[in-house]
């Protein structure tokens, strides 16, 4: 066998949580051919694989054995479609927010509410990124994957991706089996702003452009969410829980102000941030970690801590919410390795 081609890499700054991590082998393929070569090498040497994107929704352990692959193909282009429609092709390594800015700058509608979500395009479908009343699945037309087992390319429809709230087939049946290499988005040159969520409508003028919506979304996010470049975090640490109607009613009887969102199946989605806040935990600091003081759904890392300590801290937060409200919180960021 040839000398080992993919050297180790310190990944301590590769995730927005800033947890210390060493990868045994690391590859950043800049083309499909390079990706396929890295997969073939891993197969030949029996290395386990870990995929990395922008690292904004990931908890890294101290050591990752085998090969860590961070797709680095980062091209994107616009293809004219029927009438006002356009197709936008974006490769996995494109920074999501940079794409959103560029598309809004071109007057294209569809992704403006998803501004300032950290991470790369290739990771966006995994948790079906969503914010301000819009989810990626609403604009996704197709995506390309490469099978980790044999390096073969395939295209998938949104139906095949089984998108849900912060969920997709890539967290389930296809977890650890494919790498997403390209997104195709269906956008429009003519559109209408979607301003129904929270105070978004109050932040823009009449008939805003996509860029004005992007700026309003960025302003709201900057108000509430910590910038990972200044304070390490992985965005929402818990999903908003969906509970049985009877439980929601009992909780509403205690506090009619509780934010609640009835779901089509009769259950009710609650705001995890509110539940944590009302449990008196907002701003709590314990050791190297804390609950953010402006958005209780976000756990922050002050530096020096480990993944195990973070998970134990999150467990304590979830337990307090369970004791107080009888609601179980589910972790949102994925554990690597
Ligand atoms: N709330 C509190 N205290 C808090 C946080 C929230 O009382 O500390 C209340 C708010 O006042 C509001 C409700 O809870 O009534 C919901 O809060 P918010 O509108 O801020 O949204 P969220 O449900 O906390 C979700 C997403 C965010 C996304 C926003 C806006 C999840 C897990 N999180 O948060 O996504 O930006 O909606 O659409 O669904 C992320 O995934 O990393 C993320 C930031």
CSV table of C-alpha atoms and ligand atoms in Angstrom, one decimal:
chain,number,residue,atom,x,y,z
A,1,UNK,CA,0.0,0.0,0.0
A,2,UNK,CA,1.1,3.6,-0.7
A,3,UNK,CA,2.2,5.9,2.2
A,4,UNK,CA,-0.8,7.1,4.2
A,5,UNK,CA,-2.1,10.1,2.1
A,6,UNK,CA,-4.4,11.9,4.5
A,7,UNK,CA,-2.5,13.4,7.5
A,8,UNK,CA,-4.0,14.1,10.9
A,9,UNK,CA,-5.7,17.4,11.5
A,10,UNK,CA,-6.5,19.5,14.6
A,11,UNK,CA,-10.3,20.2,14.3
A,12,UNK,CA,-10.6,22.3,17.4
A,13,UNK,CA,-11.7,25.3,15.4
A,14,UNK,CA,-13.7,23.3,12.8
A,15,UNK,CA,-16.9,23.4,14.8
A,16,UNK,CA,-18.7,26.5,16.1
A,17,UNK,CA,-18.8,24.9,19.5
A,18,UNK,CA,-15.0,25.1,19.6
A,19,UNK,CA,-14.6,21.7,21.3
A,20,UNK,CA,-11.1,20.2,21.1
A,21,UNK,CA,-10.8,17.5,18.5
A,22,UNK,CA,-8.1,15.6,16.6
A,23,UNK,CA,-8.9,13.7,13.4
A,24,UNK,CA,-6.7,10.7,12.7
A,25,UNK,CA,-6.9,11.5,8.9
A,26,UNK,CA,-8.5,14.4,7.1
A,27,UNK,CA,-9.5,15.2,3.5
A,28,UNK,CA,-11.0,18.3,2.0
A,29,UNK,CA,-11.9,17.1,-1.6
A,30,UNK,CA,-12.3,19.9,-4.1
A,31,UNK,CA,-14.1,17.8,-6.7
A,32,UNK,CA,-16.2,14.7,-7.0
A,33,UNK,CA,-13.2,12.8,-8.3
A,34,UNK,CA,-11.2,13.8,-5.2
A,35,UNK,CA,-14.1,12.8,-2.9
A,36,UNK,CA,-14.4,9.4,-4.6
A,37,UNK,CA,-10.6,8.8,-4.3
A,38,UNK,CA,-10.8,9.6,-0.6
A,39,UNK,CA,-13.7,7.2,-0.1
A,40,UNK,CA,-11.8,4.5,-2.0
A,41,UNK,CA,-8.7,5.0,0.2
A,42,UNK,CA,-10.9,4.8,3.3
A,43,UNK,CA,-12.5,1.6,2.1
A,44,UNK,CA,-9.1,0.0,1.2
A,45,UNK,CA,-7.7,0.8,4.6
A,46,UNK,CA,-10.9,0.0,6.6
A,47,UNK,CA,-11.1,3.5,8.0
A,48,UNK,CA,-14.4,4.6,9.6
A,49,UNK,CA,-15.7,7.8,8.0
A,50,UNK,CA,-16.9,11.1,9.5
A,51,UNK,CA,-18.4,13.9,7.4
A,52,UNK,CA,-18.0,17.5,8.3
A,53,UNK,CA,-19.6,20.6,6.9
A,54,UNK,CA,-19.4,24.1,8.5
A,55,UNK,CA,-19.4,22.3,11.9
A,56,UNK,CA,-22.3,24.5,13.1
A,57,UNK,CA,-24.6,21.7,14.3
A,58,UNK,CA,-22.1,19.2,15.4
A,59,UNK,CA,-20.6,18.1,18.7
A,60,UNK,CA,-17.0,16.8,18.1
A,61,UNK,CA,-15.4,14.3,20.4
A,62,UNK,CA,-11.7,14.7,21.5
A,63,UNK,CA,-10.5,12.1,18.9
A,64,UNK,CA,-12.0,11.0,15.6
A,65,UNK,CA,-10.4,7.8,14.3
A,66,UNK,CA,-10.4,7.0,10.6
A,67,UNK,CA,-11.0,9.6,7.9
A,68,UNK,CA,-12.8,12.9,8.4
A,69,UNK,CA,-14.0,14.4,5.1
A,70,UNK,CA,-15.0,18.0,4.7
A,71,UNK,CA,-16.3,18.5,1.1
A,72,UNK,CA,-14.6,21.6,-0.3
A,73,UNK,CA,-16.2,21.9,-3.8
A,74,UNK,CA,-17.7,25.3,-3.5
A,75,UNK,CA,-19.1,26.4,-6.9
A,76,UNK,CA,-22.6,27.7,-7.4
A,77,UNK,CA,-24.5,28.9,-10.5
A,78,UNK,CA,-27.9,30.0,-11.7
A,79,UNK,CA,-29.8,28.3,-14.5
A,80,UNK,CA,-32.8,30.0,-16.0
A,81,UNK,CA,-36.1,28.1,-15.7
A,82,UNK,CA,-39.7,28.6,-17.0
A,83,UNK,CA,-41.1,32.1,-16.6
A,84,UNK,CA,-39.8,33.7,-13.4
A,85,UNK,CA,-38.4,30.5,-12.1
A,86,UNK,CA,-34.6,29.9,-11.7
A,87,UNK,CA,-32.7,26.9,-10.6
A,88,UNK,CA,-29.7,27.5,-8.3
A,89,UNK,CA,-27.1,24.8,-8.2
A,90,UNK,CA,-24.8,25.0,-5.1
A,91,UNK,CA,-22.1,22.5,-4.2
A,92,UNK,CA,-21.6,21.1,-0.7
A,93,UNK,CA,-18.8,23.4,0.4
A,94,UNK,CA,-20.6,26.7,-0.4
A,95,UNK,CA,-21.2,28.7,2.8
A,96,UNK,CA,-25.0,28.9,3.2
A,97,UNK,CA,-25.3,32.5,4.3
A,98,UNK,CA,-22.9,33.7,1.5
A,99,UNK,CA,-25.2,32.0,-1.0
A,100,UNK,CA,-28.4,33.6,0.6
A,101,UNK,CA,-26.8,37.0,0.4
A,102,UNK,CA,-25.7,36.6,-3.2
A,103,UNK,CA,-29.2,35.3,-4.3
A,104,UNK,CA,-31.0,38.1,-2.4
A,105,UNK,CA,-28.6,40.6,-4.1
A,106,UNK,CA,-29.8,39.2,-7.4
A,107,UNK,CA,-33.4,39.8,-6.4
A,108,UNK,CA,-34.2,36.1,-6.2
A,109,UNK,CA,-36.9,35.0,-3.8
A,110,UNK,CA,-37.0,31.8,-1.7
A,111,UNK,CA,-34.1,31.7,0.7
A,112,UNK,CA,-34.3,35.2,2.2
A,113,UNK,CA,-35.8,34.1,5.6
A,114,UNK,CA,-32.9,31.6,6.0
A,115,UNK,CA,-30.2,34.3,6.2
A,116,UNK,CA,-27.4,34.1,8.7
A,117,UNK,CA,-27.9,30.4,9.4
A,118,UNK,CA,-24.3,29.1,9.9
A,119,UNK,CA,-23.0,26.1,8.0
A,120,UNK,CA,-22.4,24.8,4.5
A,121,UNK,CA,-24.9,23.9,1.8
A,122,UNK,CA,-24.1,20.2,2.0
A,123,UNK,CA,-25.3,20.1,5.6
A,124,UNK,CA,-28.4,22.2,5.2
A,125,UNK,CA,-30.7,19.3,4.2
A,126,UNK,CA,-29.6,17.1,7.1
A,127,UNK,CA,-31.6,19.0,9.7
A,128,UNK,CA,-33.8,20.7,7.1
A,129,UNK,CA,-32.6,24.2,8.2
A,130,UNK,CA,-35.5,26.5,9.0
A,131,UNK,CA,-36.2,29.9,10.4
A,132,UNK,CA,-38.8,32.6,10.4
A,133,UNK,CA,-41.5,30.4,9.0
A,134,UNK,CA,-39.5,28.9,6.1
A,135,UNK,CA,-37.7,25.5,5.8
A,136,UNK,CA,-35.1,24.5,3.2
A,137,UNK,CA,-37.5,21.7,2.0
A,138,UNK,CA,-39.8,24.4,0.6
A,139,UNK,CA,-37.2,25.6,-2.0
A,140,UNK,CA,-35.2,22.4,-2.6
A,141,UNK,CA,-35.9,20.8,-6.0
A,142,UNK,CA,-33.3,18.0,-5.9
A,143,UNK,CA,-30.0,17.0,-4.3
A,144,UNK,CA,-27.0,15.0,-5.4
A,145,UNK,CA,-25.5,12.4,-3.1
A,146,UNK,CA,-22.5,10.1,-3.3
A,147,UNK,CA,-22.8,6.7,-1.7
A,148,UNK,CA,-20.1,6.2,0.9
A,149,UNK,CA,-19.9,2.5,0.3
A,150,UNK,CA,-19.1,2.6,-3.5
A,151,UNK,CA,-18.6,6.2,-4.4
A,152,UNK,CA,-21.5,6.2,-6.8
A,153,UNK,CA,-23.5,9.4,-7.5
A,154,UNK,CA,-27.3,9.6,-7.4
A,155,UNK,CA,-30.0,12.3,-7.4
A,156,UNK,CA,-32.7,12.5,-4.8
A,157,UNK,CA,-36.1,14.2,-4.9
A,158,UNK,CA,-37.4,16.1,-1.8
A,159,UNK,CA,-39.9,13.3,-1.3
A,160,UNK,CA,-37.1,10.8,-1.0
A,161,UNK,CA,-35.4,13.1,1.6
A,162,UNK,CA,-38.4,12.6,4.0
A,163,UNK,CA,-38.1,16.1,5.4
A,164,UNK,CA,-39.7,17.1,8.7
A,165,UNK,CA,-39.1,19.7,11.3
A,166,UNK,CA,-35.3,19.6,11.9
A,167,UNK,CA,-35.4,16.2,10.4
A,168,UNK,CA,-34.7,14.2,7.2
A,169,UNK,CA,-33.7,10.7,5.9
A,170,UNK,CA,-30.1,11.8,6.4
A,171,UNK,CA,-30.6,11.6,10.2
A,172,UNK,CA,-32.3,8.3,9.9
A,173,UNK,CA,-32.0,5.5,7.3
A,174,UNK,CA,-29.2,7.3,5.3
A,175,UNK,CA,-27.2,8.5,8.3
A,176,UNK,CA,-23.6,7.6,7.7
A,177,UNK,CA,-24.4,6.2,4.2
A,178,UNK,CA,-24.2,9.1,1.8
A,179,UNK,CA,-22.5,12.5,1.5
A,180,UNK,CA,-24.6,15.3,0.0
A,181,UNK,CA,-22.6,16.9,-2.8
A,182,UNK,CA,-24.9,19.4,-4.5
A,183,UNK,CA,-28.2,21.2,-3.9
A,184,UNK,CA,-30.6,22.4,-6.6
A,185,UNK,CA,-32.9,25.1,-5.3
A,186,UNK,CA,-36.0,26.4,-7.1
A,187,UNK,CA,-36.3,30.1,-6.7
A,188,UNK,CA,-38.2,32.9,-8.3
A,189,UNK,CA,-37.5,36.4,-9.8
A,190,UNK,CA,-40.9,37.5,-8.7
A,191,UNK,CA,-42.1,36.7,-5.2
A,192,UNK,CA,-43.7,37.9,-2.0
A,193,UNK,CA,-42.1,38.4,1.3
A,194,UNK,CA,-43.1,35.8,4.0
A,195,UNK,CA,-43.3,38.0,7.1
A,196,UNK,CA,-45.8,36.0,9.3
A,197,UNK,CA,-43.2,34.9,11.9
A,198,UNK,CA,-42.7,36.9,15.1
A,199,UNK,CA,-41.9,40.6,14.6
A,200,UNK,CA,-40.4,40.2,11.1
A,201,UNK,CA,-43.3,42.3,9.5
A,202,UNK,CA,-42.5,45.2,11.8
A,203,UNK,CA,-38.9,45.3,10.7
A,204,UNK,CA,-39.4,45.9,6.9
A,205,UNK,CA,-41.3,48.6,4.9
A,206,UNK,CA,-44.1,48.0,2.4
A,207,UNK,CA,-43.2,45.6,-0.5
A,208,UNK,CA,-39.7,44.8,0.6
A,209,UNK,CA,-37.1,43.3,-1.7
A,210,UNK,CA,-35.4,40.0,-0.8
A,211,UNK,CA,-32.4,41.9,0.4
A,212,UNK,CA,-34.5,44.0,2.8
A,213,UNK,CA,-36.0,40.8,4.2
A,214,UNK,CA,-32.4,39.3,4.6
A,215,UNK,CA,-31.3,42.4,6.4
A,216,UNK,CA,-34.3,42.3,8.8
A,217,UNK,CA,-33.7,38.6,9.5
A,218,UNK,CA,-30.0,39.3,10.1
A,219,UNK,CA,-30.9,42.1,12.6
A,220,UNK,CA,-33.3,39.8,14.6
A,221,UNK,CA,-30.8,37.0,14.7
A,222,UNK,CA,-28.0,39.3,15.7
A,223,UNK,CA,-30.2,40.7,18.6
A,224,UNK,CA,-30.9,37.2,20.0
A,225,UNK,CA,-28.3,34.7,18.9
A,226,UNK,CA,-24.7,34.7,19.9
A,227,UNK,CA,-22.1,35.1,17.1
A,228,UNK,CA,-20.1,31.8,17.2
A,229,UNK,CA,-17.0,33.8,16.2
A,230,UNK,CA,-17.3,35.6,19.6
A,231,UNK,CA,-19.0,33.0,21.8
A,232,UNK,CA,-18.9,29.4,20.8
A,233,UNK,CA,-22.3,27.7,20.3
A,234,UNK,CA,-24.2,25.5,18.0
A,235,UNK,CA,-27.4,27.5,17.6
A,236,UNK,CA,-30.5,25.9,19.1
A,237,UNK,CA,-29.3,23.1,21.3
A,238,UNK,CA,-32.8,21.5,21.7
A,239,UNK,CA,-35.6,21.0,19.2
A,240,UNK,CA,-38.9,22.6,20.0
A,241,UNK,CA,-40.8,19.7,21.6
A,242,UNK,CA,-44.1,18.5,20.1
A,243,UNK,CA,-46.4,17.3,22.9
A,244,UNK,CA,-49.9,15.7,23.3
A,245,UNK,CA,-52.7,18.2,23.3
A,246,UNK,CA,-53.8,17.2,26.8
A,247,UNK,CA,-50.3,18.1,28.3
A,248,UNK,CA,-50.3,21.4,26.4
A,249,UNK,CA,-53.8,22.2,27.8
A,250,UNK,CA,-52.6,21.5,31.3
A,251,UNK,CA,-49.6,23.8,30.9
A,252,UNK,CA,-51.7,26.5,29.3
A,253,UNK,CA,-54.1,26.4,32.2
A,254,UNK,CA,-51.1,27.2,34.4
A,255,UNK,CA,-49.8,29.9,32.1
A,256,UNK,CA,-52.1,31.1,29.2
A,257,UNK,CA,-49.1,33.1,27.9
A,258,UNK,CA,-47.1,30.0,27.0
A,259,UNK,CA,-46.1,30.1,23.3
A,260,UNK,CA,-47.8,27.1,21.6
A,261,UNK,CA,-48.3,26.1,18.0
A,262,UNK,CA,-51.0,23.5,17.2
A,263,UNK,CA,-49.8,20.9,14.6
A,264,UNK,CA,-51.8,19.3,11.8
A,265,UNK,CA,-51.8,16.0,13.7
A,266,UNK,CA,-53.5,17.5,16.8
A,267,UNK,CA,-50.4,17.7,18.9
A,268,UNK,CA,-48.9,21.0,20.0
A,269,UNK,CA,-45.4,22.4,19.4
A,270,UNK,CA,-43.9,24.3,22.4
A,271,UNK,CA,-41.0,26.7,22.5
A,272,UNK,CA,-38.0,24.9,24.2
A,273,UNK,CA,-36.4,28.4,24.8
A,274,UNK,CA,-39.4,29.5,26.7
A,275,UNK,CA,-39.6,26.3,28.8
A,276,UNK,CA,-35.9,26.7,29.7
A,277,UNK,CA,-36.3,30.4,30.4
A,278,UNK,CA,-39.3,29.7,32.6
A,279,UNK,CA,-37.4,27.0,34.5
A,280,UNK,CA,-35.1,29.9,35.6
A,281,UNK,CA,-32.1,28.7,33.7
A,282,UNK,CA,-31.6,31.6,31.2
A,283,UNK,CA,-28.0,32.9,31.8
A,284,UNK,CA,-27.1,30.0,34.0
A,285,UNK,CA,-23.3,29.3,33.9
A,286,UNK,CA,-21.7,26.0,35.1
A,287,UNK,CA,-18.0,25.5,34.5
A,288,UNK,CA,-17.2,25.9,30.9
A,289,UNK,CA,-20.8,26.1,29.6
A,290,UNK,CA,-23.9,28.2,30.0
A,291,UNK,CA,-27.4,28.9,28.8
A,292,UNK,CA,-27.3,32.0,26.6
A,293,UNK,CA,-28.7,35.1,28.4
A,294,UNK,CA,-30.7,36.3,25.4
A,295,UNK,CA,-32.0,33.0,23.9
A,296,UNK,CA,-32.3,30.2,26.3
A,297,UNK,CA,-32.4,27.6,23.5
A,298,UNK,CA,-28.7,28.2,22.9
A,299,UNK,CA,-26.0,26.6,25.0
A,300,UNK,CA,-22.7,28.4,24.9
A,301,UNK,CA,-19.2,27.3,25.5
A,302,UNK,CA,-16.8,29.7,27.3
A,303,UNK,CA,-13.7,27.6,26.3
A,304,UNK,CA,-11.8,24.8,27.9
A,305,UNK,CA,-14.6,22.3,28.2
A,306,UNK,CA,-15.1,18.9,26.6
A,307,UNK,CA,-18.0,17.2,24.7
A,308,UNK,CA,-18.7,15.0,27.7
A,309,UNK,CA,-19.0,18.0,30.0
A,310,UNK,CA,-21.3,19.8,27.5
A,311,UNK,CA,-23.6,16.7,27.2
A,312,UNK,CA,-23.7,16.5,31.0
A,313,UNK,CA,-24.6,20.2,31.3
A,314,UNK,CA,-27.3,19.8,28.6
A,315,UNK,CA,-28.7,16.8,30.5
A,316,UNK,CA,-29.0,18.9,33.7
A,317,UNK,CA,-30.9,21.6,31.7
A,318,UNK,CA,-33.2,19.1,30.2
A,319,UNK,CA,-33.9,17.4,33.5
A,320,UNK,CA,-34.9,20.7,35.1
A,321,UNK,CA,-37.4,21.3,32.3
A,322,UNK,CA,-38.7,17.8,32.7
A,323,UNK,CA,-39.2,18.2,36.4
A,324,UNK,CA,-40.9,21.6,36.1
A,325,UNK,CA,-43.1,21.0,33.0
A,326,UNK,CA,-43.1,17.2,32.3
A,327,UNK,CA,-41.7,17.9,28.8
A,328,UNK,CA,-38.7,16.0,27.5
A,329,UNK,CA,-36.3,18.0,25.4
A,330,UNK,CA,-34.4,16.4,22.5
A,331,UNK,CA,-30.9,17.4,21.5
A,332,UNK,CA,-30.6,19.1,18.1
A,333,UNK,CA,-26.9,19.1,17.2
A,334,UNK,CA,-25.5,15.8,16.1
A,335,UNK,CA,-22.7,13.8,17.8
A,336,UNK,CA,-19.8,13.1,15.5
A,337,UNK,CA,-17.9,9.8,15.7
B,1,LIG,N1,-38.6,32.5,24.2
B,1,LIG,C1,-38.5,32.8,25.6
B,1,LIG,N2,-37.3,32.8,26.1
B,1,LIG,C2,-36.2,32.5,25.4
B,1,LIG,C3,-36.3,32.1,24.1
B,1,LIG,C4,-37.5,32.1,23.5
B,1,LIG,O1,-39.5,33.1,26.2
B,1,LIG,O2,-35.1,32.5,26.0
B,1,LIG,C5,-39.9,32.5,23.6
B,1,LIG,C6,-40.0,33.6,22.6
B,1,LIG,O3,-40.4,34.8,23.2
B,1,LIG,C7,-41.1,33.1,21.6
B,1,LIG,C8,-40.8,31.6,21.6
B,1,LIG,O4,-40.1,31.3,22.8
B,1,LIG,O5,-42.4,33.4,22.1
B,1,LIG,C9,-40.1,31.1,20.4
B,1,LIG,O6,-38.8,31.8,20.4
B,1,LIG,P1,-38.1,32.3,19.0
B,1,LIG,O7,-39.1,32.9,18.1
B,1,LIG,O8,-36.9,33.0,19.3
B,1,LIG,O9,-37.8,30.9,18.2
B,1,LIG,P2,-37.4,29.5,18.8
B,1,LIG,O10,-38.5,28.6,18.7
B,1,LIG,O11,-36.7,29.7,20.1
B,1,LIG,C10,-36.7,28.6,16.4
B,1,LIG,C11,-35.5,27.9,15.8
B,1,LIG,C12,-34.4,28.8,15.5
B,1,LIG,C13,-34.9,29.9,14.6
B,1,LIG,C14,-36.1,30.6,15.2
B,1,LIG,C15,-36.8,31.6,14.3
B,1,LIG,C16,-35.7,25.6,16.6
B,1,LIG,C17,-35.1,24.5,17.5
B,1,LIG,N3,-35.1,26.8,16.7
B,1,LIG,O12,-36.3,29.1,17.7
B,1,LIG,O13,-33.3,28.1,14.9
B,1,LIG,O14,-33.9,30.9,14.3
B,1,LIG,O15,-37.1,29.6,15.6
B,1,LIG,O16,-37.4,30.9,13.3
B,1,LIG,O17,-36.6,25.3,15.9
B,1,LIG,C18,-31.3,27.0,15.1
B,1,LIG,O18,-31.8,26.0,14.7
B,1,LIG,O19,-30.0,26.9,15.5
B,1,LIG,C19,-32.0,28.2,15.3
B,1,LIG,C20,-31.5,29.3,15.9
